[in-house]
Amino acid sequence: MKFGTKAIHAGVQPDPTTGAIMTPIYQTSTYVQESPGKHKGYEYARTQNPTRDALQANLAALENGKHGICYASGLGATDAILKLFKPGDEIIASSDLYGGTYRIMVRVFAEFGLTFKFVSLDNPANLEAALTDKTRLVWIETPTNPLLRIVDIVAIAQITQQRGIRLVVDNTFASPYLQNPLNLGADLVVHSVTKYIGGHSDTVMGAIVTNDDDMAARLKFIQNACGAVPGPQDCFLALRGIKTLHVRMERHCQNAQRVAEYLQQHPKVSQVYYPGLPDHPGHELAKRQMRGFGGMASFELVGDSLPEAVRVMESFEVFSLGESLGGVESLCTHPASMTHASIPKPEREANGLKDTLIRLSVGIEDVDDLIEDLERAIAQI
Ligand code: P1T
């Protein structure tokens, strides 16, 4: 079955009691048992919920995995993965990554004895150099947030597999429509469902997909034991969002390509980060491992003046200034003060993330209006 058909049909079937074509929102906390332990497969809604089951099966199908497990947020999913490890275990993560992922690692799990190293993994040789006999997990985003670097999943997986180290790919920026890391050698795929999968900026949720039965069982145990489950209404919204994922992603890619090309030729723009541009260092790799270049683009203005960058961000009329990404509407974010503020400035700067970087989540509006908005906003400086 091809992607669009799976997006609409995988994991869902007409409701057995009424024939309702849409999976109902099973808004219940418990399920009646005939006799202690004699029930229809559902006991308590933290443990199982039919709306969540449908979503989990659907997401597993979209990532070509066996097991889908959903959490109350993307960071809830990250939290569950980190709980698979023990004090003394070392985790190597790519140095360009979502600030909240950095924060849960450094401010929460480091306190429990996990150790973390942040390494620029767009060159896989850097991973070889950083590995120790304590390394148990490698964590990558690709494309990375917010600098849109491309990490070679196959090359990284070759290194981790040889040494029995687990590889997680945060596939939030690509979505399962553009990239399937399990097919490229990853052990676990993690998503902020909040973003492209949900697609409408109305839900916060996370998901993990894996083919590994043992890790799936442990992650389901953590889902139930620690309790970071999404509610049924959110699962319904995510399922509804997914039905148009393939159509939305096509338009996100087209619009972002046009926006990136426009920005690249603008005399007041010094740098554009978008993997669909032929001079992006990861362009050829992105062509190999992705089916499109996605809807995220970042840029810097000539002169690197923070007040000027702020003036541009304040001047947008179609792009809304805010955190998050992946919704149908275009958003603009200031990573240094918003999504990546929890990474100390010297570390951000060492990684190439300037205070003047502007990140765009290019929505699916009419692209001419987006370009006009950029033109108007940049003309303010
Ligand atoms: O917000 P939440 O659903 O908990 O997802 C966290 C998360 C995980 N991974 C990536 C790559 C992310 O971008 C995020 C959340 N990011 C934003 C809110 C943002 O604006 O970048």
XYZ file of C-alpha atoms and ligand atoms in Angstrom:
402
model
C 0.000 0.000 0.000
C 1.316 3.468 -0.871
C 1.728 6.320 1.609
C -1.465 8.307 0.950
C -3.644 5.194 1.208
C -1.896 4.154 4.422
C -2.280 7.649 5.874
C -6.044 7.451 5.394
C -6.712 3.786 6.157
C -3.935 2.121 8.184
C -4.965 1.132 11.703
C -8.515 2.425 11.413
C -11.709 0.543 10.708
C -15.386 1.408 10.958
C -16.546 1.392 14.568
C -17.786 -2.152 15.307
C -20.915 -1.011 17.172
C -22.251 1.653 14.771
C -20.220 1.515 11.571
C -19.006 5.108 12.137
C -16.268 5.574 9.531
C -14.234 7.845 11.824
C -12.664 6.242 14.869
C -14.738 7.495 17.821
C -13.231 9.473 20.676
C -13.422 6.890 23.437
C -13.676 9.459 26.199
C -13.593 7.054 29.104
C -11.231 6.409 31.985
C -12.228 2.795 32.605
C -13.942 -0.214 31.008
C -16.529 -2.456 32.599
C -15.376 -6.001 33.353
C -17.742 -8.985 33.433
C -15.779 -10.628 36.185
C -12.367 -9.671 37.651
C -9.876 -9.911 34.794
C -12.587 -10.883 32.257
C -12.867 -7.949 29.826
C -12.763 -6.982 26.157
C -9.025 -6.198 26.105
C -9.399 -2.806 27.763
C -9.046 -2.274 31.522
C -8.033 1.308 32.300
C -7.452 4.176 29.876
C -3.875 4.959 30.905
C -3.051 1.411 29.819
C -5.180 1.131 26.647
C -7.631 3.283 24.715
C -9.166 2.361 21.326
C -8.680 5.848 19.816
C -5.023 5.742 20.848
C -4.667 2.173 19.539
C -5.880 3.265 16.094
C -3.415 6.174 16.024
C -0.512 4.036 17.216
C -1.202 1.408 14.533
C -1.481 4.127 11.898
C 1.816 5.769 12.880
C 3.595 2.401 12.935
C 2.386 1.792 9.360
C 3.541 5.239 8.176
C 7.065 4.662 9.558
C 7.198 1.057 8.257
C 7.532 -0.174 11.843
C 5.833 -2.837 13.938
C 5.098 -0.841 17.077
C 3.769 2.700 17.529
C 3.576 4.159 21.033
C 2.168 7.621 21.735
C 2.957 10.009 24.585
C 1.523 13.247 25.907
C 4.140 15.310 24.032
C 7.262 14.900 21.933
C 9.291 15.404 25.082
C 7.160 12.754 26.813
C 8.386 10.356 24.115
C 11.989 11.531 24.593
C 11.620 11.031 28.354
C 10.451 7.430 27.798
C 13.449 6.617 25.576
C 15.939 8.087 28.051
C 14.382 5.954 30.810
C 15.578 2.846 28.946
C 19.123 3.690 30.145
C 20.979 3.475 33.448
C 23.358 5.679 35.453
C 26.784 5.586 33.822
C 25.390 5.046 30.309
C 26.586 7.617 27.803
C 24.423 9.184 25.117
C 25.853 11.055 22.152
C 23.484 13.565 20.564
C 23.883 15.799 17.548
C 24.874 19.277 18.666
C 22.217 21.006 16.583
C 18.936 19.875 18.126
C 15.715 21.154 19.662
C 16.455 23.128 22.855
C 13.915 21.118 24.863
C 15.686 17.871 23.954
C 18.976 19.375 25.131
C 17.248 20.569 28.333
C 15.713 17.201 29.299
C 19.100 15.570 28.727
C 21.296 18.071 30.562
C 18.914 19.394 33.233
C 16.909 16.244 34.034
C 18.604 12.972 33.064
C 22.174 14.088 33.776
C 20.966 14.486 37.391
C 20.099 10.781 37.353
C 23.586 9.782 36.223
C 23.277 9.516 32.443
C 26.094 11.299 30.649
C 25.646 13.297 27.477
C 27.978 14.481 24.738
C 26.884 16.850 21.991
C 28.775 16.321 18.775
C 28.372 17.688 15.260
C 27.129 14.533 13.552
C 26.733 15.887 10.033
C 30.248 14.442 9.743
C 29.916 10.757 10.831
C 33.684 10.620 11.528
C 32.992 12.849 14.549
C 30.861 10.067 16.001
C 33.706 7.528 15.699
C 35.969 9.941 17.543
C 33.453 10.553 20.350
C 32.456 6.941 21.098
C 33.568 5.326 24.343
C 32.898 1.896 25.855
C 30.071 3.553 27.833
C 28.181 4.833 24.771
C 24.762 3.178 24.590
C 22.714 5.519 22.437
C 23.155 7.958 19.577
C 20.447 10.612 19.140
C 20.107 12.527 15.910
C 17.724 14.947 14.300
C 17.757 15.293 10.536
C 17.059 17.851 9.225
C 18.257 19.477 12.439
C 16.408 22.145 14.388
C 17.019 25.017 13.613
C 19.977 24.941 11.201
C 18.537 22.345 8.804
C 21.724 20.271 8.694
C 21.406 16.829 7.158
C 22.831 13.833 9.020
C 23.614 10.644 7.086
C 21.381 8.077 8.804
C 22.873 5.088 6.917
C 26.457 6.100 7.772
C 25.618 6.696 11.452
C 23.643 3.411 11.644
C 26.608 1.493 10.231
C 28.724 2.744 13.126
C 26.110 2.115 15.836
C 25.123 -1.331 14.560
C 28.724 -2.579 14.504
C 29.015 -1.733 18.195
C 25.545 -2.726 19.419
C 24.663 0.908 20.190
C 21.066 2.061 19.699
C 20.225 4.812 17.220
C 17.278 7.197 17.640
C 16.239 9.512 14.819
C 13.982 12.447 15.685
C 12.022 12.605 12.421
C 9.868 15.593 13.380
C 11.172 17.991 10.716
C 10.870 15.499 7.862
C 7.640 13.689 8.874
C 7.163 10.058 7.822
C 6.096 11.261 4.371
C 9.579 12.531 3.540
C 11.833 10.112 5.439
C 11.606 6.688 7.100
C 14.627 6.241 9.387
C 13.822 2.620 10.332
C 14.434 1.670 6.686
C 17.834 3.385 6.872
C 19.027 1.520 9.986
C 17.609 3.453 12.970
C 16.320 1.460 15.951
C 13.780 4.036 17.110
C 12.007 6.931 15.412
C 10.663 9.698 17.587
C 8.187 12.396 16.563
C 6.714 15.505 17.994
C 3.226 14.704 16.638
C 2.447 18.317 17.577
C 4.113 19.330 14.306
C 3.566 18.010 10.753
C 1.763 14.815 11.767
C -0.955 16.704 13.639
C -0.526 19.521 11.164
C -3.081 22.000 12.504
C -1.431 23.514 15.620
C -4.208 22.162 17.828
C -2.570 19.220 19.654
C 0.554 18.479 21.668
C 1.688 14.856 21.370
C 4.669 12.583 20.815
C 5.241 9.154 19.302
C 7.871 6.461 19.030
C 7.963 3.806 16.322
C 10.226 0.753 16.379
C 10.597 -2.757 14.990
C 12.352 -3.967 18.138
C 9.916 -6.094 20.187
C 11.957 -5.871 23.368
C 12.329 -2.080 23.314
C 8.646 -1.695 22.357
C 7.604 -3.770 25.365
C 9.782 -1.672 27.660
C 8.496 1.576 26.164
C 4.863 0.431 26.557
C 5.651 -0.467 30.151
C 7.072 3.044 30.690
C 4.048 4.589 28.935
C 1.741 2.884 31.427
C 3.973 2.993 34.496
C 4.989 6.651 34.148
C 1.674 7.758 32.672
C 2.545 10.362 30.004
C -0.326 9.278 27.743
C -2.191 11.450 25.242
C -5.944 11.894 25.720
C -8.426 10.355 23.281
C -9.524 13.701 21.832
C -5.918 14.511 20.942
C -5.523 11.070 19.363
C -8.628 11.763 17.254
C -7.224 15.119 16.129
C -3.887 13.527 15.224
C -5.660 10.799 13.236
C -7.644 13.436 11.390
C -4.519 15.452 10.689
C -2.688 12.417 9.305
C -5.323 11.843 6.647
C -3.943 14.845 4.729
C -0.267 14.516 5.692
C 0.900 13.556 2.192
C -1.043 16.399 0.545
C 0.113 18.980 3.081
C 3.754 17.926 2.902
C 3.817 18.319 -0.896
C 2.667 21.925 -0.523
C 4.997 22.626 2.428
C 7.925 21.464 0.281
C 6.894 23.508 -2.781
C 6.290 26.658 -0.742
C 9.498 26.347 1.293
C 11.544 25.842 -1.868
C 10.090 29.047 -3.362
C 10.596 30.967 -0.102
C 14.211 29.752 0.223
C 14.988 30.695 -3.384
C 13.430 34.123 -2.865
C 15.433 34.743 0.304
C 18.647 33.528 -1.285
C 18.551 36.206 -3.983
C 17.511 38.986 -1.554
C 20.314 41.569 -1.152
C 19.568 42.037 2.574
C 19.775 38.285 3.332
C 23.242 36.915 4.031
C 22.541 33.237 4.616
C 19.691 30.818 3.898
C 19.536 27.354 5.413
C 17.314 25.042 3.345
C 18.358 21.572 2.149
C 16.517 22.048 -1.138
C 19.016 24.705 -2.250
C 21.699 23.136 -4.481
C 24.513 24.840 -2.549
C 23.322 23.514 0.844
C 26.096 21.166 2.085
C 23.562 18.382 2.731
C 21.634 18.778 -0.543
C 22.866 15.605 -2.267
C 22.488 13.542 0.918
C 18.967 14.909 1.448
C 18.119 13.866 -2.114
C 19.226 10.315 -1.258
C 17.605 9.876 2.144
C 14.509 12.090 1.850
C 11.665 12.269 -0.655
C 11.492 16.076 -0.471
C 13.243 18.851 1.420
C 10.511 19.802 3.877
C 8.829 22.987 5.002
C 11.437 24.465 7.373
C 13.934 27.165 6.395
C 16.104 29.526 8.453
C 17.924 32.687 7.451
C 20.166 35.523 8.621
C 20.190 39.144 7.526
C 23.188 41.082 6.226
C 24.887 42.868 9.129
C 23.737 40.366 11.791
C 21.914 43.037 13.778
C 19.549 41.672 16.428
C 17.322 44.795 16.470
C 16.917 44.480 12.689
C 16.085 40.781 12.919
C 13.515 41.604 15.626
C 12.027 44.368 13.468
C 11.555 41.916 10.597
C 9.929 39.348 12.912
C 7.572 42.006 14.299
C 6.633 43.205 10.824
C 5.161 40.009 9.401
C 1.454 40.006 8.640
C 0.957 36.484 7.267
C 3.757 34.682 9.165
C 2.854 34.604 12.881
C 5.622 34.950 15.435
C 5.565 31.976 17.781
C 7.116 28.705 18.844
C 6.307 25.430 17.096
C 6.151 24.428 13.441
C 4.513 22.079 10.987
C 1.008 23.548 11.007
C -0.875 24.648 7.904
C -0.213 28.306 8.803
C 3.214 29.882 8.426
C 5.137 30.628 11.593
C 8.309 32.505 12.317
C 10.443 31.782 15.371
C 13.437 33.413 17.030
C 15.357 30.291 18.176
C 17.839 32.128 20.450
C 15.088 33.529 22.696
C 12.396 30.898 22.154
C 12.941 27.256 21.152
C 16.673 27.127 21.895
C 16.910 29.540 24.833
C 17.684 26.651 27.202
C 20.998 26.004 25.412
C 23.649 28.335 26.889
C 24.653 31.079 24.441
C 28.329 29.997 24.152
C 27.195 26.484 23.188
C 24.643 27.823 20.729
C 27.255 30.023 19.120
C 29.887 27.282 19.009
C 27.358 25.277 17.058
C 26.689 28.076 14.573
C 23.329 29.178 15.982
C 23.444 32.988 15.984
C 21.176 35.237 18.038
C 20.084 36.782 14.746
C 18.821 33.550 13.151
C 15.177 33.648 12.016
C 13.434 30.284 11.558
C 10.433 29.863 9.273
C 7.871 27.109 9.288
C 6.515 27.633 5.792
C 2.809 26.845 5.747
C 0.509 25.864 2.925
C -0.951 29.284 2.159
C -0.617 30.790 -1.325
C 3.121 31.176 -1.692
C 2.897 34.571 -3.428
C 1.355 35.981 -0.254
C 4.206 34.514 1.820
C 6.819 36.059 -0.439
C 5.034 39.413 -0.394
C 5.006 39.224 3.423
C 8.751 38.536 3.510
C 9.407 41.363 1.075
C 7.365 43.817 3.149
C 8.923 42.747 6.444
C 12.516 42.854 5.181
C 11.868 46.260 3.616
C 11.389 47.628 7.154
C 15.150 47.538 7.739
O 6.771 20.125 21.858
P 6.800 18.632 21.929
O 5.616 17.973 21.280
O 7.075 18.124 23.301
O 8.024 18.165 21.007
C 9.353 18.397 21.330
C 10.199 18.409 20.089
C 10.935 17.293 19.754
N 11.712 17.252 18.649
C 11.797 18.298 17.823
C 12.679 18.215 16.623
C 11.077 19.458 18.082
O 11.178 20.480 17.227
C 10.255 19.529 19.244
C 9.478 20.756 19.594
N 9.901 21.880 18.905
C 9.337 23.131 18.990
C 8.316 23.433 19.792
C 9.956 24.144 18.104
O 9.351 25.197 17.855
O 11.054 23.878 17.616
